Amino acid sequence: MKYDVTYSCGHTGTVQIFGTAAERERKINWYENYAVCPDCYKQAQQEEAATAAQQAKADGLPALTGSEKQIRWAESIRQEKMAAAREWLSRYPGEQADKCLAWYGSHASASWWIDHRDERPQRTAKLGVASTQIFFHKPG
């Protein structure tokens, strides 16, 4: 059934909801208290990607290539993954860690970041180790 709802952002829209009456009421309540309308969601995603792109530029990372939608998605992924990689590599200070971080951040293809979005930086870094002959030794 289609229902008119007022999203938590204050905008209204029509949504199609299936299920029992109780499930539909629960879903309507969720839309009204937690969900934002599609336009506000898209705006928030664009703002998040723009912030991530500004940070990437400040960090000296290359501009991403791909479709506009891919780039928007990959900017956020890259920002999150680079932060995780920096934290992980902070345990291995020195030239090797710097090379690995540079290799990790050098990927300009949005699809590369999307393809590796579910990997921990340690896993993805194994690709860098193989391609650049970077070797890590536990600090001792």
Short mmCIF file of N, CA, C and O in Angstrom, two decimals:
data_model
loop_
_atom_site.label_atom_id
_atom_site.label_comp_id
_atom_site.label_asym_id
_atom_site.label_seq_id
_atom_site.Cartn_x
_atom_site.Cartn_y
_atom_site.Cartn_z
N MET A 1 0.83 -1.17 0.00
CA MET A 1 0.00 0.00 0.00
C MET A 1 0.88 1.24 0.00
O MET A 1 1.97 1.23 0.55
N LYS A 2 0.36 2.29 -0.58
CA LYS A 2 1.09 3.55 -0.60
C LYS A 2 0.59 4.44 0.53
O LYS A 2 -0.60 4.52 0.79
N TYR A 3 1.56 5.08 1.18
CA TYR A 3 1.26 5.96 2.30
C TYR A 3 1.99 7.28 2.11
O TYR A 3 3.12 7.31 1.63
N ASP A 4 1.35 8.37 2.53
CA ASP A 4 2.02 9.66 2.59
C ASP A 4 2.66 9.76 3.97
O ASP A 4 1.99 9.54 4.99
N VAL A 5 3.94 10.05 4.00
CA VAL A 5 4.65 10.16 5.28
C VAL A 5 5.37 11.50 5.34
O VAL A 5 5.71 12.09 4.31
N THR A 6 5.59 11.94 6.55
CA THR A 6 6.43 13.11 6.78
C THR A 6 7.73 12.58 7.36
O THR A 6 7.75 12.01 8.46
N TYR A 7 8.80 12.74 6.60
CA TYR A 7 10.11 12.24 7.02
C TYR A 7 10.62 13.04 8.21
O TYR A 7 10.12 14.14 8.50
N SER A 8 11.64 12.55 8.86
CA SER A 8 12.21 13.25 10.01
C SER A 8 12.79 14.61 9.64
O SER A 8 12.91 15.48 10.50
N CYS A 9 13.11 14.80 8.35
CA CYS A 9 13.64 16.09 7.90
C CYS A 9 12.53 17.12 7.69
O CYS A 9 12.82 18.29 7.43
N GLY A 10 11.26 16.69 7.79
CA GLY A 10 10.14 17.61 7.64
C GLY A 10 9.49 17.58 6.26
O GLY A 10 8.41 18.13 6.07
N HIS A 11 10.15 16.95 5.29
CA HIS A 11 9.57 16.85 3.95
C HIS A 11 8.57 15.69 3.90
O HIS A 11 8.67 14.75 4.68
N THR A 12 7.64 15.78 2.98
CA THR A 12 6.65 14.70 2.83
C THR A 12 6.89 13.97 1.53
O THR A 12 7.48 14.50 0.59
N GLY A 13 6.43 12.74 1.50
CA GLY A 13 6.57 11.92 0.31
C GLY A 13 5.66 10.71 0.40
O GLY A 13 5.09 10.42 1.45
N THR A 14 5.54 10.02 -0.71
CA THR A 14 4.73 8.82 -0.77
C THR A 14 5.65 7.61 -0.82
O THR A 14 6.59 7.58 -1.61
N VAL A 15 5.40 6.65 0.05
CA VAL A 15 6.19 5.42 0.10
C VAL A 15 5.26 4.23 -0.01
O VAL A 15 4.10 4.29 0.39
N GLN A 16 5.80 3.17 -0.56
CA GLN A 16 5.03 1.93 -0.64
C GLN A 16 5.54 1.01 0.46
O GLN A 16 6.73 0.73 0.55
N ILE A 17 4.60 0.55 1.28
CA ILE A 17 4.95 -0.29 2.42
C ILE A 17 4.13 -1.57 2.37
O ILE A 17 2.92 -1.54 2.15
N PHE A 18 4.81 -2.68 2.59
CA PHE A 18 4.16 -3.99 2.59
C PHE A 18 4.19 -4.57 4.01
O PHE A 18 4.93 -4.12 4.86
N GLY A 19 3.41 -5.60 4.23
CA GLY A 19 3.42 -6.31 5.51
C GLY A 19 2.11 -6.18 6.24
O GLY A 19 1.13 -5.62 5.72
N THR A 20 2.13 -6.67 7.46
CA THR A 20 0.92 -6.60 8.29
C THR A 20 0.68 -5.15 8.69
O THR A 20 1.56 -4.29 8.55
N ALA A 21 -0.49 -4.90 9.23
CA ALA A 21 -0.83 -3.54 9.67
C ALA A 21 0.18 -3.06 10.71
O ALA A 21 0.62 -1.90 10.67
N ALA A 22 0.56 -3.94 11.63
CA ALA A 22 1.53 -3.56 12.66
C ALA A 22 2.89 -3.24 12.05
O ALA A 22 3.55 -2.27 12.44
N GLU A 23 3.31 -4.04 11.07
CA GLU A 23 4.59 -3.78 10.41
C GLU A 23 4.56 -2.47 9.63
O GLU A 23 5.54 -1.72 9.62
N ARG A 24 3.45 -2.20 8.98
CA ARG A 24 3.32 -0.95 8.23
C ARG A 24 3.37 0.25 9.18
O ARG A 24 4.03 1.24 8.90
N GLU A 25 2.67 0.15 10.30
CA GLU A 25 2.69 1.24 11.28
C GLU A 25 4.09 1.46 11.83
O GLU A 25 4.53 2.59 12.02
N ARG A 26 4.80 0.36 12.09
CA ARG A 26 6.18 0.46 12.58
C ARG A 26 7.07 1.15 11.56
O ARG A 26 7.89 2.01 11.88
N LYS A 27 6.89 0.80 10.29
CA LYS A 27 7.69 1.40 9.23
C LYS A 27 7.36 2.88 9.06
O LYS A 27 8.27 3.71 8.90
N ILE A 28 6.10 3.23 9.12
CA ILE A 28 5.70 4.65 9.04
C ILE A 28 6.34 5.43 10.19
O ILE A 28 6.88 6.52 10.00
N ASN A 29 6.29 4.86 11.38
CA ASN A 29 6.91 5.49 12.54
C ASN A 29 8.40 5.69 12.31
O ASN A 29 8.97 6.74 12.66
N TRP A 30 9.07 4.69 11.72
CA TRP A 30 10.50 4.79 11.43
C TRP A 30 10.77 5.93 10.45
O TRP A 30 11.68 6.73 10.65
N TYR A 31 9.99 6.01 9.37
CA TYR A 31 10.16 7.10 8.40
C TYR A 31 10.04 8.45 9.09
O TYR A 31 10.82 9.36 8.84
N GLU A 32 9.03 8.58 9.94
CA GLU A 32 8.75 9.87 10.56
C GLU A 32 9.79 10.26 11.61
O GLU A 32 10.03 11.45 11.82
N ASN A 33 10.42 9.29 12.25
CA ASN A 33 11.35 9.61 13.34
C ASN A 33 12.82 9.49 12.97
O ASN A 33 13.67 10.09 13.64
N TYR A 34 13.15 8.71 11.92
CA TYR A 34 14.57 8.46 11.64
C TYR A 34 14.99 8.69 10.19
O TYR A 34 16.14 9.02 9.95
N ALA A 35 14.12 8.48 9.25
CA ALA A 35 14.50 8.55 7.84
C ALA A 35 14.40 9.98 7.31
O ALA A 35 13.54 10.75 7.74
N VAL A 36 15.29 10.30 6.39
CA VAL A 36 15.20 11.58 5.69
C VAL A 36 14.69 11.30 4.27
O VAL A 36 14.83 10.19 3.76
N CYS A 37 14.13 12.30 3.65
CA CYS A 37 13.58 12.13 2.31
C CYS A 37 14.72 11.85 1.31
O CYS A 37 15.88 12.14 1.61
N PRO A 38 14.38 11.30 0.16
CA PRO A 38 15.42 11.00 -0.83
C PRO A 38 16.26 12.22 -1.22
O PRO A 38 17.47 12.10 -1.42
N ASP A 39 15.64 13.39 -1.33
CA ASP A 39 16.39 14.59 -1.70
C ASP A 39 17.39 15.00 -0.62
O ASP A 39 18.54 15.34 -0.92
N CYS A 40 16.96 14.94 0.64
CA CYS A 40 17.87 15.28 1.74
C CYS A 40 18.99 14.24 1.87
O CYS A 40 20.12 14.59 2.17
N TYR A 41 18.65 12.98 1.63
CA TYR A 41 19.66 11.92 1.67
C TYR A 41 20.72 12.17 0.61
O TYR A 41 21.92 12.11 0.89
N LYS A 42 20.27 12.48 -0.60
CA LYS A 42 21.21 12.74 -1.70
C LYS A 42 22.08 13.95 -1.38
O LYS A 42 23.29 13.94 -1.62
N GLN A 43 21.48 14.99 -0.83
CA GLN A 43 22.23 16.20 -0.47
C GLN A 43 23.28 15.89 0.59
O GLN A 43 24.43 16.34 0.49
N ALA A 44 22.92 15.09 1.58
CA ALA A 44 23.88 14.71 2.63
C ALA A 44 25.03 13.90 2.05
O ALA A 44 26.18 14.10 2.43
N GLN A 45 24.73 13.00 1.11
CA GLN A 45 25.77 12.21 0.47
C GLN A 45 26.71 13.10 -0.33
O GLN A 45 27.92 12.90 -0.31
N GLN A 46 26.17 14.08 -1.04
CA GLN A 46 26.99 15.00 -1.82
C GLN A 46 27.88 15.84 -0.91
O GLN A 46 29.05 16.06 -1.22
N GLU A 47 27.34 16.30 0.20
CA GLU A 47 28.13 17.09 1.14
C GLU A 47 29.25 16.26 1.75
O GLU A 47 30.37 16.72 1.90
N GLU A 48 28.94 15.02 2.11
CA GLU A 48 29.95 14.13 2.68
C GLU A 48 31.07 13.87 1.66
O GLU A 48 32.25 13.90 2.00
N ALA A 49 30.69 13.65 0.40
CA ALA A 49 31.69 13.41 -0.64
C ALA A 49 32.53 14.65 -0.89
O ALA A 49 33.74 14.56 -1.10
N ALA A 50 31.90 15.82 -0.86
CA ALA A 50 32.64 17.07 -1.07
C ALA A 50 33.65 17.30 0.05
O ALA A 50 34.79 17.70 -0.21
N THR A 51 33.24 17.03 1.27
CA THR A 51 34.15 17.16 2.41
C THR A 51 35.32 16.18 2.28
O THR A 51 36.47 16.54 2.51
N ALA A 52 35.00 14.95 1.89
CA ALA A 52 36.05 13.94 1.71
C ALA A 52 36.99 14.34 0.58
O ALA A 52 38.21 14.16 0.68
N ALA A 53 36.46 14.92 -0.50
CA ALA A 53 37.29 15.35 -1.62
C ALA A 53 38.22 16.49 -1.20
O ALA A 53 39.39 16.52 -1.60
N GLN A 54 37.72 17.41 -0.40
CA GLN A 54 38.55 18.51 0.09
C GLN A 54 39.68 17.98 0.97
O GLN A 54 40.81 18.42 0.87
N GLN A 55 39.34 17.02 1.82
CA GLN A 55 40.35 16.42 2.70
C GLN A 55 41.39 15.68 1.86
O GLN A 55 42.59 15.76 2.12
N ALA A 56 40.94 14.95 0.84
CA ALA A 56 41.86 14.21 -0.03
C ALA A 56 42.81 15.16 -0.74
O ALA A 56 44.01 14.89 -0.85
N LYS A 57 42.27 16.28 -1.20
CA LYS A 57 43.12 17.27 -1.88
C LYS A 57 44.14 17.85 -0.91
O LYS A 57 45.32 17.99 -1.25
N ALA A 58 43.70 18.14 0.31
CA ALA A 58 44.61 18.66 1.33
C ALA A 58 45.69 17.64 1.68
O ALA A 58 46.82 18.00 2.00
N ASP A 59 45.35 16.36 1.60
CA ASP A 59 46.31 15.29 1.89
C ASP A 59 47.19 14.95 0.70
O ASP A 59 48.05 14.07 0.79
N GLY A 60 46.96 15.61 -0.44
CA GLY A 60 47.77 15.37 -1.63
C GLY A 60 47.40 14.12 -2.40
O GLY A 60 48.19 13.62 -3.18
N LEU A 61 46.19 13.63 -2.18
CA LEU A 61 45.74 12.44 -2.90
C LEU A 61 45.23 12.83 -4.28
O LEU A 61 44.72 13.94 -4.46
N PRO A 62 45.32 11.94 -5.24
CA PRO A 62 44.87 12.27 -6.59
C PRO A 62 43.35 12.38 -6.66
O PRO A 62 42.63 11.75 -5.88
N ALA A 63 42.89 13.16 -7.63
CA ALA A 63 41.45 13.25 -7.88
C ALA A 63 40.97 11.90 -8.39
O ALA A 63 41.68 11.24 -9.15
N LEU A 64 39.80 11.50 -7.95
CA LEU A 64 39.26 10.21 -8.39
C LEU A 64 38.65 10.31 -9.79
O LEU A 64 38.13 11.36 -10.17
N THR A 65 38.73 9.21 -10.51
CA THR A 65 38.13 9.13 -11.84
C THR A 65 37.01 8.10 -11.82
O THR A 65 37.07 7.13 -11.06
N GLY A 66 36.02 8.32 -12.65
CA GLY A 66 34.87 7.42 -12.75
C GLY A 66 33.62 8.25 -12.95
O GLY A 66 33.69 9.47 -13.19
N SER A 67 32.49 7.60 -12.85
CA SER A 67 31.23 8.33 -12.99
C SER A 67 31.02 9.21 -11.76
O SER A 67 31.64 8.99 -10.70
N GLU A 68 30.15 10.18 -11.87
CA GLU A 68 29.89 11.09 -10.75
C GLU A 68 29.42 10.31 -9.52
O GLU A 68 29.86 10.57 -8.40
N LYS A 69 28.57 9.34 -9.74
CA LYS A 69 28.05 8.54 -8.64
C LYS A 69 29.16 7.70 -8.00
O LYS A 69 29.25 7.61 -6.77
N GLN A 70 30.03 7.10 -8.82
CA GLN A 70 31.14 6.32 -8.30
C GLN A 70 32.07 7.19 -7.47
O GLN A 70 32.51 6.80 -6.39
N ILE A 71 32.38 8.36 -8.00
CA ILE A 71 33.31 9.26 -7.31
C ILE A 71 32.74 9.69 -5.97
O ILE A 71 33.44 9.69 -4.95
N ARG A 72 31.44 10.04 -5.94
CA ARG A 72 30.80 10.44 -4.68
C ARG A 72 30.93 9.33 -3.64
O ARG A 72 31.26 9.58 -2.48
N TRP A 73 30.67 8.10 -4.06
CA TRP A 73 30.73 6.96 -3.14
C TRP A 73 32.18 6.68 -2.73
O TRP A 73 32.48 6.48 -1.55
N ALA A 74 33.07 6.68 -3.70
CA ALA A 74 34.47 6.33 -3.43
C ALA A 74 35.18 7.36 -2.57
O ALA A 74 36.09 7.00 -1.81
N GLU A 75 34.82 8.63 -2.66
CA GLU A 75 35.46 9.66 -1.82
C GLU A 75 35.29 9.32 -0.35
O GLU A 75 36.24 9.40 0.43
N SER A 76 34.08 8.92 0.03
CA SER A 76 33.82 8.58 1.43
C SER A 76 34.56 7.31 1.82
O SER A 76 35.11 7.22 2.93
N ILE A 77 34.58 6.33 0.93
CA ILE A 77 35.29 5.09 1.20
C ILE A 77 36.77 5.37 1.39
O ILE A 77 37.40 4.90 2.35
N ARG A 78 37.35 6.15 0.46
CA ARG A 78 38.78 6.43 0.53
C ARG A 78 39.14 7.16 1.82
O ARG A 78 40.14 6.84 2.46
N GLN A 79 38.31 8.11 2.22
CA GLN A 79 38.60 8.86 3.44
C GLN A 79 38.64 7.90 4.64
O GLN A 79 39.56 7.96 5.47
N GLU A 80 37.68 7.02 4.73
CA GLU A 80 37.62 6.06 5.83
C GLU A 80 38.80 5.09 5.79
O GLU A 80 39.44 4.83 6.80
N LYS A 81 39.11 4.57 4.60
CA LYS A 81 40.18 3.59 4.46
C LYS A 81 41.56 4.21 4.69
O LYS A 81 42.44 3.57 5.27
N MET A 82 41.75 5.43 4.23
CA MET A 82 43.04 6.08 4.45
C MET A 82 43.27 6.35 5.94
O MET A 82 44.39 6.19 6.44
N ALA A 83 42.23 6.73 6.66
CA ALA A 83 42.36 6.93 8.10
C ALA A 83 42.74 5.62 8.79
O ALA A 83 43.62 5.59 9.67
N ALA A 84 42.09 4.53 8.39
CA ALA A 84 42.40 3.23 8.97
C ALA A 84 43.82 2.80 8.62
O ALA A 84 44.54 2.24 9.46
N ALA A 85 44.23 3.06 7.39
CA ALA A 85 45.58 2.69 6.96
C ALA A 85 46.63 3.50 7.73
O ALA A 85 47.66 2.96 8.16
N ARG A 86 46.38 4.79 7.93
CA ARG A 86 47.32 5.61 8.69
C ARG A 86 47.47 5.09 10.11
O ARG A 86 48.57 5.03 10.65
N GLU A 87 46.34 4.72 10.70
CA GLU A 87 46.41 4.22 12.07
C GLU A 87 47.17 2.90 12.13
O GLU A 87 48.05 2.71 12.98
N TRP A 88 46.90 2.01 11.22
CA TRP A 88 47.58 0.72 11.18
C TRP A 88 49.08 0.91 10.94
O TRP A 88 49.91 0.31 11.61
N LEU A 89 49.42 1.76 9.97
CA LEU A 89 50.83 1.96 9.62
C LEU A 89 51.61 2.76 10.65
O LEU A 89 52.83 2.76 10.63
N SER A 90 50.89 3.42 11.56
CA SER A 90 51.59 4.17 12.61
C SER A 90 52.38 3.23 13.52
O SER A 90 53.31 3.64 14.20
N ARG A 91 52.06 1.93 13.49
CA ARG A 91 52.82 0.94 14.26
C ARG A 91 54.13 0.59 13.60
O ARG A 91 54.97 -0.09 14.19
N TYR A 92 54.30 1.00 12.35
CA TYR A 92 55.50 0.68 11.57
C TYR A 92 56.11 1.98 11.03
O TYR A 92 56.12 2.21 9.83
N PRO A 93 56.58 2.84 11.91
CA PRO A 93 57.09 4.13 11.43
C PRO A 93 58.31 3.94 10.53
O PRO A 93 59.07 2.99 10.68
N GLY A 94 58.44 4.84 9.58
CA GLY A 94 59.60 4.81 8.71
C GLY A 94 59.25 4.82 7.25
O GLY A 94 58.09 4.97 6.84
N GLU A 95 60.28 4.65 6.45
CA GLU A 95 60.16 4.74 5.00
C GLU A 95 59.23 3.68 4.41
O GLU A 95 58.48 3.96 3.49
N GLN A 96 59.27 2.48 4.94
CA GLN A 96 58.43 1.40 4.41
C GLN A 96 56.95 1.72 4.59
O GLN A 96 56.15 1.54 3.68
N ALA A 97 56.59 2.20 5.75
CA ALA A 97 55.20 2.56 6.01
C ALA A 97 54.78 3.72 5.12
O ALA A 97 53.67 3.74 4.58
N ASP A 98 55.67 4.69 4.95
CA ASP A 98 55.37 5.83 4.08
C ASP A 98 55.14 5.38 2.64
O ASP A 98 54.22 5.86 1.97
N LYS A 99 55.96 4.43 2.17
CA LYS A 99 55.79 3.91 0.81
C LYS A 99 54.46 3.17 0.66
O LYS A 99 53.77 3.32 -0.35
N CYS A 100 54.13 2.40 1.65
CA CYS A 100 52.88 1.65 1.59
C CYS A 100 51.69 2.60 1.60
O CYS A 100 50.75 2.44 0.81
N LEU A 101 51.71 3.61 2.45
CA LEU A 101 50.63 4.59 2.50
C LEU A 101 50.53 5.35 1.19
O LEU A 101 49.44 5.60 0.69
N ALA A 102 51.67 5.70 0.61
CA ALA A 102 51.68 6.39 -0.68
C ALA A 102 51.09 5.50 -1.77
O ALA A 102 50.31 5.96 -2.60
N TRP A 103 51.45 4.21 -1.76
CA TRP A 103 50.88 3.28 -2.74
C TRP A 103 49.37 3.18 -2.56
O TRP A 103 48.62 3.25 -3.51
N TYR A 104 48.95 3.05 -1.30
CA TYR A 104 47.52 2.90 -1.00
C TYR A 104 46.74 4.12 -1.47
O TYR A 104 45.71 4.00 -2.11
N GLY A 105 47.25 5.29 -1.18
CA GLY A 105 46.55 6.52 -1.54
C GLY A 105 46.67 6.91 -3.00
O GLY A 105 45.97 7.81 -3.47
N SER A 106 47.55 6.26 -3.74
CA SER A 106 47.79 6.65 -5.13
C SER A 106 46.71 6.19 -6.09
O SER A 106 46.70 6.62 -7.24
N HIS A 107 45.82 5.36 -5.65
CA HIS A 107 44.78 4.84 -6.54
C HIS A 107 43.76 5.93 -6.85
O HIS A 107 43.09 6.44 -5.96
N ALA A 108 43.67 6.26 -8.13
CA ALA A 108 42.79 7.34 -8.57
C ALA A 108 41.47 6.82 -9.14
O ALA A 108 40.57 7.61 -9.40
N SER A 109 41.35 5.53 -9.32
CA SER A 109 40.13 4.97 -9.87
C SER A 109 39.09 4.79 -8.76
O SER A 109 39.34 4.08 -7.78
N ALA A 110 37.95 5.42 -8.93
CA ALA A 110 36.88 5.27 -7.94
C ALA A 110 36.49 3.81 -7.81
O ALA A 110 36.22 3.32 -6.71
N SER A 111 36.50 3.09 -8.92
CA SER A 111 36.10 1.67 -8.86
C SER A 111 37.08 0.85 -8.03
O SER A 111 36.67 -0.13 -7.39
N TRP A 112 38.36 1.24 -7.98
CA TRP A 112 39.32 0.51 -7.14
C TRP A 112 38.91 0.60 -5.68
O TRP A 112 38.90 -0.40 -4.96
N TRP A 113 38.55 1.80 -5.24
CA TRP A 113 38.15 1.99 -3.84
C TRP A 113 36.84 1.25 -3.55
O TRP A 113 36.69 0.66 -2.49
N ILE A 114 35.93 1.28 -4.51
CA ILE A 114 34.66 0.58 -4.32
C ILE A 114 34.89 -0.93 -4.26
O ILE A 114 34.33 -1.61 -3.40
N ASP A 115 35.74 -1.44 -5.14
CA ASP A 115 36.03 -2.87 -5.15
C ASP A 115 36.69 -3.34 -3.86
O ASP A 115 36.53 -4.50 -3.46
N HIS A 116 37.46 -2.47 -3.20
CA HIS A 116 38.19 -2.85 -1.99
C HIS A 116 37.53 -2.31 -0.72
O HIS A 116 38.15 -2.33 0.34
N ARG A 117 36.29 -1.86 -0.80
CA ARG A 117 35.64 -1.22 0.34
C ARG A 117 35.45 -2.13 1.55
O ARG A 117 35.41 -1.65 2.68
N ASP A 118 35.35 -3.42 1.34
CA ASP A 118 35.11 -4.34 2.46
C ASP A 118 36.39 -4.94 3.02
O ASP A 118 36.33 -5.73 3.96
N GLU A 119 37.53 -4.57 2.46
CA GLU A 119 38.81 -5.11 2.94
C GLU A 119 39.42 -4.20 3.99
O GLU A 119 39.33 -2.98 3.89
N ARG A 120 40.06 -4.80 4.96
CA ARG A 120 40.84 -4.02 5.91
C ARG A 120 42.09 -3.54 5.20
O ARG A 120 42.59 -4.21 4.29
N PRO A 121 42.64 -2.40 5.58
CA PRO A 121 43.86 -1.91 4.93
C PRO A 121 45.01 -2.92 4.97
O PRO A 121 45.80 -3.00 4.04
N GLN A 122 45.08 -3.71 6.05
CA GLN A 122 46.15 -4.70 6.15
C GLN A 122 46.05 -5.71 5.00
O GLN A 122 47.06 -6.13 4.45
N ARG A 123 44.84 -6.09 4.65
CA ARG A 123 44.63 -7.06 3.57
C ARG A 123 44.98 -6.43 2.23
O ARG A 123 45.68 -7.01 1.41
N THR A 124 44.50 -5.24 1.99
CA THR A 124 44.76 -4.55 0.74
C THR A 124 46.23 -4.21 0.61
O THR A 124 46.80 -4.25 -0.49
N ALA A 125 46.89 -3.91 1.73
CA ALA A 125 48.31 -3.57 1.70
C ALA A 125 49.16 -4.72 1.19
O ALA A 125 50.25 -4.50 0.67
N LYS A 126 48.68 -5.94 1.31
CA LYS A 126 49.43 -7.08 0.78
C LYS A 126 49.63 -6.92 -0.73
O LYS A 126 50.64 -7.35 -1.27
N LEU A 127 48.67 -6.30 -1.40
CA LEU A 127 48.84 -6.01 -2.83
C LEU A 127 50.00 -5.04 -3.04
O LEU A 127 50.80 -5.18 -3.96
N GLY A 128 50.07 -4.03 -2.17
CA GLY A 128 51.16 -3.07 -2.25
C GLY A 128 52.50 -3.70 -1.94
O GLY A 128 53.51 -3.39 -2.58
N VAL A 129 52.52 -4.58 -0.98
CA VAL A 129 53.75 -5.28 -0.63
C VAL A 129 54.24 -6.07 -1.83
O VAL A 129 55.41 -6.04 -2.19
N ALA A 130 53.30 -6.77 -2.48
CA ALA A 130 53.67 -7.59 -3.64
C ALA A 130 54.13 -6.74 -4.81
O ALA A 130 55.07 -7.09 -5.52
N SER A 131 53.48 -5.59 -5.01
CA SER A 131 53.81 -4.80 -6.20
C SER A 131 54.98 -3.85 -5.99
O SER A 131 55.61 -3.42 -6.94
N THR A 132 55.30 -3.50 -4.76
CA THR A 132 56.37 -2.52 -4.52
C THR A 132 57.52 -3.08 -3.70
O THR A 132 58.46 -2.37 -3.40
N GLN A 133 57.43 -4.34 -3.31
CA GLN A 133 58.46 -4.98 -2.51
C GLN A 133 58.67 -4.26 -1.18
O GLN A 133 59.79 -4.08 -0.72
N ILE A 134 57.57 -3.84 -0.57
CA ILE A 134 57.63 -3.23 0.76
C ILE A 134 57.54 -4.36 1.78
O ILE A 134 56.68 -5.21 1.69
N PHE A 135 58.42 -4.36 2.74
CA PHE A 135 58.41 -5.40 3.76
C PHE A 135 58.31 -4.73 5.13
O PHE A 135 58.99 -3.75 5.40
N PHE A 136 57.47 -5.29 5.96
CA PHE A 136 57.29 -4.76 7.30
C PHE A 136 57.88 -5.70 8.31
O PHE A 136 57.77 -6.91 8.21
N HIS A 137 58.48 -5.11 9.32
CA HIS A 137 59.00 -5.88 10.43
C HIS A 137 58.36 -5.30 11.67
O HIS A 137 58.25 -4.09 11.83
N LYS A 138 57.92 -6.18 12.55
CA LYS A 138 57.30 -5.71 13.79
C LYS A 138 58.31 -4.91 14.57
O LYS A 138 59.48 -5.27 14.64
N PRO A 139 57.84 -3.78 15.12
CA PRO A 139 58.77 -2.98 15.93
C PRO A 139 59.25 -3.80 17.12
O PRO A 139 58.49 -4.54 17.72
N GLY A 140 60.46 -3.69 17.41
CA GLY A 140 60.97 -4.51 18.49
C GLY A 140 61.79 -3.74 19.37
O GLY A 140 62.36 -3.78 20.28
#
